[in-house]
XYZ file of C-alpha atoms in Angstrom:
641
model
C 3.729 -9.413 20.788
C 4.029 -13.664 19.851
C 1.005 -15.372 19.440
C 0.631 -18.356 21.983
C -2.057 -20.522 21.248
C -2.753 -24.164 22.929
C -4.839 -25.843 24.871
C -6.570 -25.015 27.917
C -4.848 -24.037 31.490
C -7.209 -22.564 33.495
C -8.963 -18.552 34.341
C -9.255 -16.621 37.706
C -11.024 -13.976 37.637
C -10.355 -11.251 39.662
C -13.927 -9.087 39.575
C -17.013 -11.401 39.641
C -19.633 -9.344 38.397
C -17.376 -8.376 35.482
C -19.762 -11.308 33.302
C -22.271 -8.866 34.387
C -21.258 -5.915 31.772
C -21.580 -8.097 28.740
C -21.563 -11.583 28.307
C -19.510 -11.329 24.778
C -16.776 -10.419 26.281
C -14.242 -11.249 29.142
C -13.693 -8.514 30.693
C -11.016 -9.677 33.433
C -8.535 -9.618 34.523
C -8.620 -13.216 33.410
C -5.014 -15.661 34.384
C -4.032 -17.849 31.340
C -6.063 -16.566 28.446
C -4.739 -13.869 25.653
C -7.233 -11.402 23.637
C -4.118 -12.410 20.679
C -2.826 -9.735 18.491
C -4.476 -6.047 16.993
C -1.524 -4.652 19.531
C -1.203 -0.694 19.081
C 0.878 -0.087 21.951
C 3.601 -2.686 24.031
C 4.878 -1.527 26.920
C 8.107 -2.890 28.234
C 8.448 -3.429 32.424
C 10.693 -4.563 34.442
C 8.945 -5.555 37.850
C 11.015 -6.882 40.578
C 10.234 -10.314 41.687
C 9.834 -8.822 45.533
C 6.418 -8.250 44.001
C 5.651 -10.636 41.985
C 2.941 -12.439 44.197
C 3.672 -15.837 42.660
C 1.686 -14.698 39.372
C 2.069 -11.163 39.011
C -1.413 -9.706 39.784
C -0.964 -6.406 40.503
C 0.757 -5.982 37.704
C -2.233 -7.587 35.484
C -3.884 -5.250 37.647
C -1.517 -1.823 36.591
C -1.796 -2.820 32.967
C -5.715 -3.293 32.893
C -5.860 0.435 34.399
C -3.355 1.400 31.946
C -6.112 0.241 29.162
C -9.136 1.853 31.083
C -7.407 4.879 31.342
C -6.738 5.171 27.284
C -9.972 5.984 25.269
C -8.168 4.113 22.218
C -7.762 0.481 24.312
C -10.343 -1.795 23.915
C -8.314 -4.868 25.680
C -4.975 -5.810 26.933
C -2.880 -8.975 28.055
C -0.315 -8.814 30.114
C 2.851 -10.748 30.542
C 4.661 -11.503 33.198
C 8.435 -11.971 33.501
C 9.696 -15.304 31.880
C 6.332 -16.147 30.694
C 7.569 -15.705 27.262
C 11.250 -16.438 26.270
C 11.137 -14.309 23.139
C 10.414 -11.212 24.177
C 10.307 -9.834 27.994
C 7.643 -8.649 30.467
C 5.091 -6.533 28.702
C 1.088 -4.782 28.738
C 0.217 -4.733 25.631
C -3.015 -2.505 24.900
C -5.028 -3.342 21.886
C -7.539 -2.392 19.307
C -9.607 -4.161 18.256
C -10.723 -6.777 20.191
C -12.316 -10.216 19.114
C -14.558 -11.812 20.977
C -13.366 -14.239 22.705
C -9.673 -14.646 24.378
C -7.685 -17.880 23.370
C -6.579 -20.295 26.053
C -2.500 -19.588 26.352
C 0.153 -22.225 27.900
C 1.990 -19.613 29.268
C 1.042 -17.539 32.422
C -0.617 -14.522 30.659
C -3.321 -12.390 32.013
C -5.986 -10.166 29.658
C -9.178 -8.899 29.632
C -11.844 -6.420 27.963
C -12.020 -2.945 28.317
C -15.619 -2.015 30.040
C -15.489 0.407 26.502
C -15.657 -2.822 24.626
C -19.273 -3.463 25.011
C -19.879 -0.243 22.695
C -17.006 -1.363 20.148
C -19.362 -2.186 16.776
C -17.053 -3.626 14.424
C -16.314 -3.071 10.870
C -19.544 -2.857 8.646
C -17.631 -5.171 6.059
C -15.296 -7.429 7.707
C -12.144 -8.421 6.581
C -12.506 -12.543 5.631
C -11.152 -15.138 6.640
C -8.670 -16.508 9.695
C -7.844 -13.470 12.149
C -4.226 -14.274 12.362
C -4.255 -13.389 8.477
C -5.932 -10.037 8.897
C -3.132 -7.401 8.063
C -2.194 -4.656 10.844
C 0.146 -2.363 8.990
C -1.698 -2.242 5.535
C -5.077 0.845 5.283
C -7.914 -0.874 4.356
C -11.195 1.355 4.675
C -14.325 -0.916 4.494
C -15.555 0.477 1.347
C -12.463 -0.973 -0.074
C -13.407 -4.435 1.467
C -16.827 -4.461 -1.087
C -16.236 -5.883 -4.717
C -15.536 -4.721 -7.785
C -13.319 -1.185 -9.150
C -11.093 0.608 -6.790
C -8.053 2.415 -7.316
C -6.396 5.266 -5.802
C -8.221 8.135 -7.019
C -6.717 11.201 -5.848
C -3.540 12.060 -3.779
C -2.521 15.042 -1.949
C 0.380 16.107 0.343
C -0.481 19.547 2.003
C 1.744 22.086 4.419
C -0.734 22.755 7.495
C -0.640 26.203 9.491
C 2.198 24.967 12.104
C 3.842 23.977 9.110
C 3.668 20.727 9.264
C 2.209 18.306 6.285
C -1.069 16.378 6.164
C -1.016 13.540 3.203
C -4.505 13.059 1.694
C -5.250 9.668 -0.310
C -8.599 9.534 -2.032
C -9.728 5.843 -3.137
C -12.535 4.940 -5.214
C -15.291 3.711 -3.706
C -18.327 3.449 -6.320
C -20.410 1.497 -3.937
C -19.766 3.978 -1.497
C -20.883 6.641 -4.460
C -17.420 8.505 -4.447
C -14.455 8.723 -3.581
C -13.333 7.427 0.338
C -11.130 10.000 1.276
C -7.986 9.294 4.365
C -5.554 11.283 5.972
C -2.323 10.741 7.814
C 0.980 13.050 9.443
C 2.795 10.309 8.974
C 2.259 8.270 6.096
C 1.763 5.344 8.252
C -0.737 5.708 10.205
C -4.107 6.251 8.776
C -7.710 6.731 9.475
C -10.823 8.229 7.652
C -11.585 11.886 6.782
C -13.887 13.398 8.978
C -16.494 13.154 6.070
C -15.031 9.627 4.710
C -16.661 9.485 1.360
C -16.495 12.916 -0.706
C -16.662 13.670 -3.036
C -19.408 11.767 -3.961
C -22.401 11.427 -6.762
C -24.404 14.715 -7.813
C -27.145 14.477 -10.813
C -25.283 16.616 -13.758
C -26.362 17.311 -17.412
C -23.987 19.356 -18.926
C -24.485 19.346 -22.121
C -27.101 16.760 -22.131
C -25.436 14.681 -19.755
C -28.221 12.808 -17.591
C -25.446 11.184 -14.909
C -25.884 10.608 -11.306
C -22.892 8.421 -11.150
C -19.763 7.678 -8.854
C -16.372 10.347 -9.531
C -13.561 8.201 -11.803
C -10.496 8.237 -11.407
C -9.088 11.460 -11.288
C -6.945 14.017 -9.416
C -6.142 16.470 -6.833
C -4.588 19.122 -6.945
C -3.804 23.388 -6.319
C -4.827 26.428 -8.359
C -2.889 29.477 -8.926
C -5.014 30.973 -5.868
C -3.827 28.281 -3.179
C -7.494 26.765 -3.530
C -7.421 22.911 -3.722
C -9.206 21.143 -6.192
C -10.336 17.780 -7.259
C -10.712 16.429 -10.557
C -12.198 13.997 -12.763
C -15.346 12.610 -15.091
C -18.012 10.911 -14.128
C -17.842 7.109 -14.396
C -20.937 6.655 -17.015
C -23.769 8.649 -17.890
C -27.311 7.366 -18.995
C -26.783 9.776 -22.302
C -24.346 12.178 -23.281
C -23.141 14.758 -25.996
C -23.311 11.995 -28.749
C -23.173 8.616 -26.698
C -23.642 8.450 -23.080
C -20.306 7.962 -22.309
C -19.098 11.379 -23.384
C -18.969 13.424 -19.942
C -16.157 15.700 -19.725
C -13.372 16.653 -17.532
C -14.558 18.431 -14.398
C -13.326 19.979 -11.017
C -14.795 20.495 -7.747
C -12.830 22.916 -5.433
C -13.003 22.497 -1.701
C -14.292 25.007 0.576
C -12.889 23.885 3.724
C -9.339 23.141 4.706
C -9.692 19.306 5.829
C -11.217 18.930 2.014
C -14.671 17.289 3.450
C -17.087 19.797 1.228
C -17.029 20.506 -2.405
C -17.648 23.032 -4.527
C -20.393 22.687 -7.526
C -18.930 21.511 -10.758
C -16.985 23.696 -13.355
C -16.181 21.676 -16.387
C -13.082 22.908 -17.881
C -12.465 20.655 -21.381
C -14.409 18.154 -23.275
C -12.872 15.094 -24.680
C -15.164 12.986 -26.497
C -13.996 9.948 -27.681
C -15.452 7.190 -30.627
C -15.574 4.449 -28.136
C -16.501 4.008 -24.699
C -13.166 4.766 -22.532
C -12.185 5.356 -19.645
C -9.949 8.300 -20.520
C -8.477 9.449 -16.692
C -6.660 12.296 -15.988
C -2.987 13.130 -15.122
C -2.769 16.049 -12.477
C -2.736 19.345 -13.920
C 0.748 20.982 -13.905
C 2.470 24.160 -14.122
C 5.013 24.715 -16.861
C 8.383 26.425 -16.648
C 6.824 28.792 -19.252
C 4.050 29.464 -16.718
C 1.048 27.537 -18.832
C -0.989 24.768 -16.921
C -0.988 21.473 -18.501
C -2.922 18.295 -18.365
C -3.617 14.622 -20.355
C -6.202 12.710 -20.937
C -5.591 9.207 -21.427
C -7.061 7.198 -24.568
C -5.553 5.103 -27.990
C -4.126 6.573 -30.229
C -6.660 5.703 -33.425
C -9.324 8.115 -32.366
C -11.966 4.903 -31.377
C -11.983 4.087 -34.367
C -11.730 0.213 -33.719
C -11.721 -1.442 -30.441
C -8.324 -3.065 -31.327
C -5.968 0.191 -31.459
C -2.353 -2.128 -33.042
C -0.620 1.746 -32.415
C -1.324 1.514 -28.596
C -2.131 3.804 -26.437
C -2.288 7.645 -25.979
C -2.119 10.633 -23.629
C -3.881 13.861 -25.512
C -2.271 17.056 -24.040
C -4.071 19.816 -23.224
C -2.750 23.463 -21.895
C -4.401 26.627 -20.512
C -3.241 29.707 -19.028
C -5.009 29.325 -15.783
C -6.055 25.898 -14.184
C -9.963 27.171 -14.400
C -11.820 30.290 -13.565
C -11.627 34.042 -15.203
C -8.348 32.993 -17.705
C -8.778 29.615 -18.167
C -8.611 28.141 -21.642
C -8.046 24.408 -22.430
C -6.715 23.570 -25.576
C -5.564 20.678 -27.594
C -1.634 20.369 -28.794
C -2.094 16.883 -29.854
C -0.371 13.663 -28.446
C 2.250 13.855 -25.723
C 2.867 9.891 -25.345
C 1.864 7.126 -27.773
C 3.245 3.505 -27.470
C 1.960 -0.208 -27.829
C 4.817 -1.503 -25.688
C 4.876 -3.251 -22.481
C 7.061 -4.348 -19.591
C 7.791 -7.586 -21.320
C 7.480 -6.393 -24.798
C 9.255 -2.240 -25.491
C 11.811 -3.310 -27.840
C 12.165 -1.765 -31.078
C 9.674 -4.370 -33.035
C 7.023 -2.777 -30.831
C 4.794 -4.732 -27.895
C 0.910 -5.765 -27.743
C -0.672 -2.698 -26.252
C -3.325 -2.336 -28.490
C -5.778 -0.409 -26.066
C -5.979 2.670 -23.737
C -3.924 4.104 -20.576
C -5.602 3.523 -17.575
C -5.379 5.628 -14.518
C -2.074 7.198 -15.771
C 0.062 9.624 -13.543
C 3.206 11.796 -14.544
C 5.720 13.678 -12.500
C 9.332 14.641 -12.400
C 11.508 16.319 -10.288
C 12.828 13.538 -8.300
C 15.585 13.272 -5.862
C 18.499 11.895 -7.026
C 18.002 12.840 -10.675
C 21.420 12.746 -12.354
C 19.045 15.623 -14.689
C 18.595 17.893 -12.153
C 14.675 16.816 -11.507
C 14.042 17.359 -15.535
C 13.619 13.540 -15.929
C 10.037 12.462 -15.968
C 8.091 9.204 -15.128
C 5.005 8.399 -16.847
C 2.899 5.077 -14.720
C 0.179 3.441 -16.210
C -2.180 0.491 -15.522
C -3.783 -0.271 -18.502
C -2.385 -3.223 -19.652
C -3.131 -6.155 -17.363
C -3.748 -3.593 -13.981
C -0.262 -3.939 -12.612
C 1.472 0.118 -13.000
C 3.895 -0.065 -16.049
C 6.407 2.648 -15.914
C 8.328 4.586 -18.301
C 11.624 6.662 -17.911
C 11.955 9.794 -20.104
C 11.969 13.752 -20.938
C 9.629 16.221 -22.100
C 9.733 19.404 -22.549
C 6.868 22.055 -21.663
C 3.702 21.198 -24.655
C 6.398 18.802 -26.328
C 6.286 14.828 -26.432
C 7.291 12.605 -23.871
C 10.468 10.374 -25.681
C 10.991 7.780 -23.156
C 14.037 5.725 -22.901
C 12.870 2.446 -23.628
C 16.236 0.948 -21.570
C 14.119 2.277 -18.809
C 10.904 0.431 -18.765
C 9.478 -1.771 -16.001
C 6.566 -2.616 -13.365
C 6.528 -0.660 -10.165
C 5.455 -4.216 -8.632
C 6.006 -7.386 -10.030
C 3.068 -9.218 -7.585
C 1.108 -10.090 -11.596
C 4.356 -11.874 -12.633
C 5.375 -15.864 -12.412
C 8.730 -17.306 -13.267
C 9.207 -18.309 -16.336
C 12.849 -20.253 -16.469
C 14.370 -20.927 -19.730
C 18.057 -22.038 -20.356
C 19.695 -19.398 -21.430
C 17.056 -16.634 -20.694
C 17.465 -13.796 -17.822
C 15.520 -11.160 -15.788
C 12.652 -9.760 -18.387
C 12.932 -12.707 -20.419
C 12.684 -15.600 -17.603
C 9.594 -14.170 -16.008
C 5.796 -13.997 -17.455
C 2.856 -11.581 -17.142
C -0.019 -14.236 -16.108
C -1.527 -13.947 -12.882
C -3.288 -10.257 -13.302
C -3.425 -7.431 -10.993
C -1.900 -7.111 -7.525
C -0.265 -3.478 -7.252
C -1.947 -1.309 -9.368
C -4.055 2.027 -10.084
C -0.684 3.930 -7.795
C -0.394 7.870 -7.335
C 2.001 10.049 -5.849
C 2.203 12.390 -3.031
C 4.590 13.315 -0.310
C 6.130 16.905 -1.019
C 5.846 20.123 -0.268
C 4.959 22.068 -3.124
C 1.658 20.257 -5.325
C 3.528 20.480 -8.271
C 5.445 16.905 -8.624
C 6.193 17.440 -12.776
C 8.410 20.465 -12.463
C 9.179 21.572 -9.033
C 11.896 19.426 -7.037
C 10.743 17.090 -3.890
C 9.879 14.039 -1.816
C 7.850 11.255 -4.588
C 5.774 8.946 -2.060
C 3.677 6.245 -4.415
C 0.797 4.542 -2.851
C -1.151 1.595 -5.177
C -4.159 -0.722 -4.585
C -4.134 -3.992 -3.473
C -5.740 -6.558 -4.806
C -5.933 -9.919 -3.184
C -8.555 -11.166 0.000
C -9.629 -7.410 -0.332
C -8.610 -4.376 -1.759
C -6.548 -2.511 0.292
C -4.002 0.402 -0.069
C -0.194 -0.610 -0.675
C 2.550 0.464 1.886
C 3.631 3.894 0.542
C 7.359 3.837 -0.641
C 9.551 6.755 -1.625
C 10.660 7.132 -5.516
C 13.978 8.289 -6.812
C 16.715 7.606 -9.649
C 20.197 6.470 -9.753
C 23.290 8.002 -11.151
C 22.168 5.971 -14.805
C 18.258 7.717 -14.015
C 17.122 4.459 -13.392
C 13.821 4.327 -10.990
C 14.715 3.236 -7.662
C 11.875 2.395 -4.954
C 11.980 1.930 -1.036
C 9.895 1.722 2.055
C 9.237 5.096 3.208
C 12.018 5.675 6.483
C 8.244 6.318 8.779
C 8.391 2.233 9.367
C 10.899 2.458 11.909
C 8.766 4.059 14.028
C 6.725 0.768 14.219
C 9.782 -1.276 14.814
C 9.888 -2.711 18.483
C 13.572 -2.618 19.779
C 13.326 -5.360 22.304
C 12.391 -7.855 19.388
C 15.973 -6.284 17.460
C 17.892 -9.446 15.741
C 20.945 -8.745 13.646
C 22.398 -12.280 12.658
C 25.250 -13.104 10.950
C 23.249 -14.901 7.682
C 25.590 -17.989 8.205
C 23.564 -18.656 11.242
C 21.359 -22.376 11.603
C 17.834 -23.679 12.384
C 14.610 -21.508 12.407
C 14.605 -18.180 14.811
C 11.068 -18.181 16.219
C 9.296 -14.655 15.193
C 6.613 -13.180 14.620
C 3.622 -12.296 11.311
C 4.080 -9.212 11.581
C 7.839 -8.081 10.872
C 10.342 -6.374 8.528
C 13.130 -8.309 7.329
C 16.408 -7.154 6.112
C 19.019 -9.124 4.326
C 22.492 -7.338 3.291
C 24.686 -10.158 1.643
C 28.465 -9.068 0.530
C 29.621 -12.256 -1.033
C 27.870 -15.570 -1.967
C 29.162 -18.306 -3.863
C 25.724 -19.900 -4.786
C 23.187 -19.497 -7.830
C 20.443 -19.483 -5.296
C 19.907 -18.494 -1.956
C 17.658 -16.530 0.388
C 14.970 -16.945 3.376
C 11.948 -18.302 4.240
C 9.008 -16.737 6.551
C 5.851 -17.641 7.681
C 7.115 -21.018 8.469
C 4.929 -23.543 10.491
C 6.706 -26.073 13.445
C 6.700 -28.918 11.418
C 8.449 -27.201 8.349
C 5.636 -27.922 5.667
C 4.548 -24.646 5.232
C 6.080 -21.564 4.401
C 7.338 -18.731 1.939
C 10.522 -18.014 0.232
C 12.254 -15.096 -0.808
C 14.701 -16.627 -3.734
C 17.435 -14.459 -5.622
C 18.335 -16.512 -8.347
C 21.532 -15.178 -10.258
C 21.236 -18.028 -13.100
C 18.708 -16.794 -14.328
C 19.056 -13.090 -12.913
C 15.531 -13.127 -11.176
C 13.403 -12.741 -8.088
C 10.895 -15.179 -6.761
C 8.325 -15.151 -3.907
C 6.994 -18.703 -3.737
C 4.261 -18.908 -1.682
C 2.799 -22.474 -3.328
C 3.227 -23.582 0.511
C 0.649 -21.069 1.564
C -1.810 -20.813 -0.866
C -0.736 -19.728 -4.366
C -1.006 -21.640 -7.128
C 2.098 -20.088 -8.629
C 5.324 -18.241 -7.545
C 5.787 -14.875 -8.546
C 8.828 -13.675 -9.916
C 10.335 -9.818 -10.925
C 13.603 -9.200 -13.125
C 16.972 -9.310 -10.540
C 18.892 -5.730 -11.150
C 22.249 -6.323 -10.042
C 24.193 -4.280 -7.862
C 27.620 -3.083 -9.822
C 29.419 -4.242 -6.497
C 27.920 -7.336 -6.206
C 26.228 -7.093 -3.677
C 22.557 -7.487 -2.528
C 19.792 -6.029 -0.485
C 16.783 -7.697 0.571
C 14.143 -5.381 2.676
C 10.574 -7.641 3.575
C 7.961 -6.409 5.642
C 5.641 -9.191 6.955
C 2.043 -8.087 7.490
C 0.188 -11.365 8.317
C -1.073 -12.571 4.714
C 0.853 -9.393 2.982
C 4.107 -9.958 1.783
C 5.930 -6.691 -0.120
C 9.566 -7.963 -0.806
C 11.792 -4.810 -2.416
C 15.473 -6.070 -3.682
C 18.613 -4.048 -4.152
C 15.607 -0.592 -4.737
C 14.698 -1.513 -8.056
C 12.517 -4.827 -7.869
C 9.707 -5.280 -5.608
C 6.966 -8.264 -5.403
C 3.995 -8.088 -3.056
C 1.958 -11.378 -2.700
C -0.789 -12.480 -0.662
C -0.811 -15.421 1.195
C -2.564 -17.634 3.417
C -0.839 -18.850 6.224
C -2.987 -21.656 7.983
C -2.131 -20.953 11.945
C -0.772 -18.455 14.118
C 2.168 -20.443 14.881
C 3.580 -20.457 11.341
C 5.910 -17.559 12.506
C 9.386 -19.094 11.620
C 12.151 -17.382 9.774
C 14.649 -19.693 8.340
C 18.019 -18.950 5.412
C 19.024 -21.281 2.809
C 21.712 -21.331 0.226
C 24.132 -18.492 2.664
C 26.248 -21.375 4.534
C 29.329 -19.876 3.024
C 28.070 -16.557 2.593
C 29.261 -12.764 3.982
C 26.340 -10.508 5.024
C 23.877 -9.970 7.904
C 20.080 -10.949 8.428
C 18.037 -8.339 10.693
C 14.357 -8.379 11.805
C 12.046 -6.461 13.832
C 8.579 -7.147 15.266
C 6.496 -4.672 13.789
C 3.724 -3.023 15.704
C 0.139 -2.532 14.701
C -0.413 0.688 12.919
C -4.296 0.198 10.765
C -5.399 -2.318 12.699
C -7.859 -3.955 10.516
C -11.486 -5.041 11.735
C -12.435 -8.454 11.613
C -15.302 -10.880 13.425
């Protein structure tokens, strides 16, 4: 629902004894106030004026009763007919509840549910003002601890009723292991019954003395259908030759919910001359029936701290993943390169250290080579996720197409506009990691390399705190270029009554929302710079702009009016028919934009007021196309206090 924050009107408590429940909350029903935000359900009504009694008291009581009857509901707000021109009469159910309702200049009714006395905010609150707190992104408590996090492992499994359940494990070393989140629709996430597992245990293999957290790894299904998690311990007090000499291990699940794990099985050693993350990818079964796995390192075998020949993926194979018949042997280097997103020509690049938290997969939808195209992801250069597209046969080297190297998300890149420079030559990778450590899942078959299926990607966002990114579907176009788009399941969050579809030539500023979806489609434009601005303040002094620059062929997200020192930018990949497609999801202070299904940029902003809900276009006065917007319901309400 739309937020209204203005001067005090008045309050008319209907239940005089409500103040005895808990002085922290206003249990109402109270007139003239609003428990702002955190809507998880919005019910649209049409109460006849004959039942209004002037202030719609009975409808407010009906909304209160609905909240009390729903175990998820901790507060509610009722908006009478005509109270808000932006949307019709509605009852908004909320979770969580902030301490006090705000005064409204509209005849709203509000109140906290009686169960609010038992609600406990997250042990690690989201920082900042309440209106910047995301409600669509998934942000478990442990990710709000400083330090290193990642997408440690992912897996989609088929349940007994043939439905899918998605598992994402995120590194939370401060909590001693992997955080475990689950979802049935990729949109609504919840902590697993045991929210942190696998966890650190004391390990003494080959002289180890480690009681550290599991590091980045994978989740895989073995030959017998058992789910196993694989990783290395993040460190050890001592090892075979060095403290960092820890093997690749598996812990296989004891239960279908993946909350209890067997003792470690050590499947192979990988010891290096210097301390490295040496992260694994998810092992896969080749078309030849052999299992394959890689370990990330550099191509100099640790003989120097700066490896000019770059990063390397060491390839192993075995007849079985683990247990009887397993016999892992190193085959050599599957892929080595010093090339980066901005430096991947024949002269090489400046990647001089190991690959980090890599992923390797094939079988993408749309592949013109029927699923044989492979994609490798890496996060070792400035932390953002780099992709390489190429080919790889069982047991052989990965052969990249050097014209198909890029970043999954350009949130860590800035404009570097110079005369005559275009695309990648007009940006710089100077802003560190915003989106990184990403992994894929989403398919019915767990073999993501050699079995065709859906490929959903999530990454770690680093901004105000750490969060999981919004899931994206990956595919290939007819030329083998990597495509991405928000998963279509997000459409379930659209509020139908809020939908607007306008000609792109509209003028003025729309009063919209800080939680919305925007789609801009342009079939003709005669300006070299165009786009739209969001989160605009009423005085137009504050906003974030999404800019398409066809001269320099870049996409720019400029939030310098909302807390960013520099704008962010990525290459504009042009459609052959001259059209433009810009898709954005705004989740309060987090903006994610995907342009032409090729270039994605995620930006953290800091709007200074909940009034900043304006939306306008620019550079489109003589263009042809449409702009659509929807308000979005909350999917993963984040605790704030």
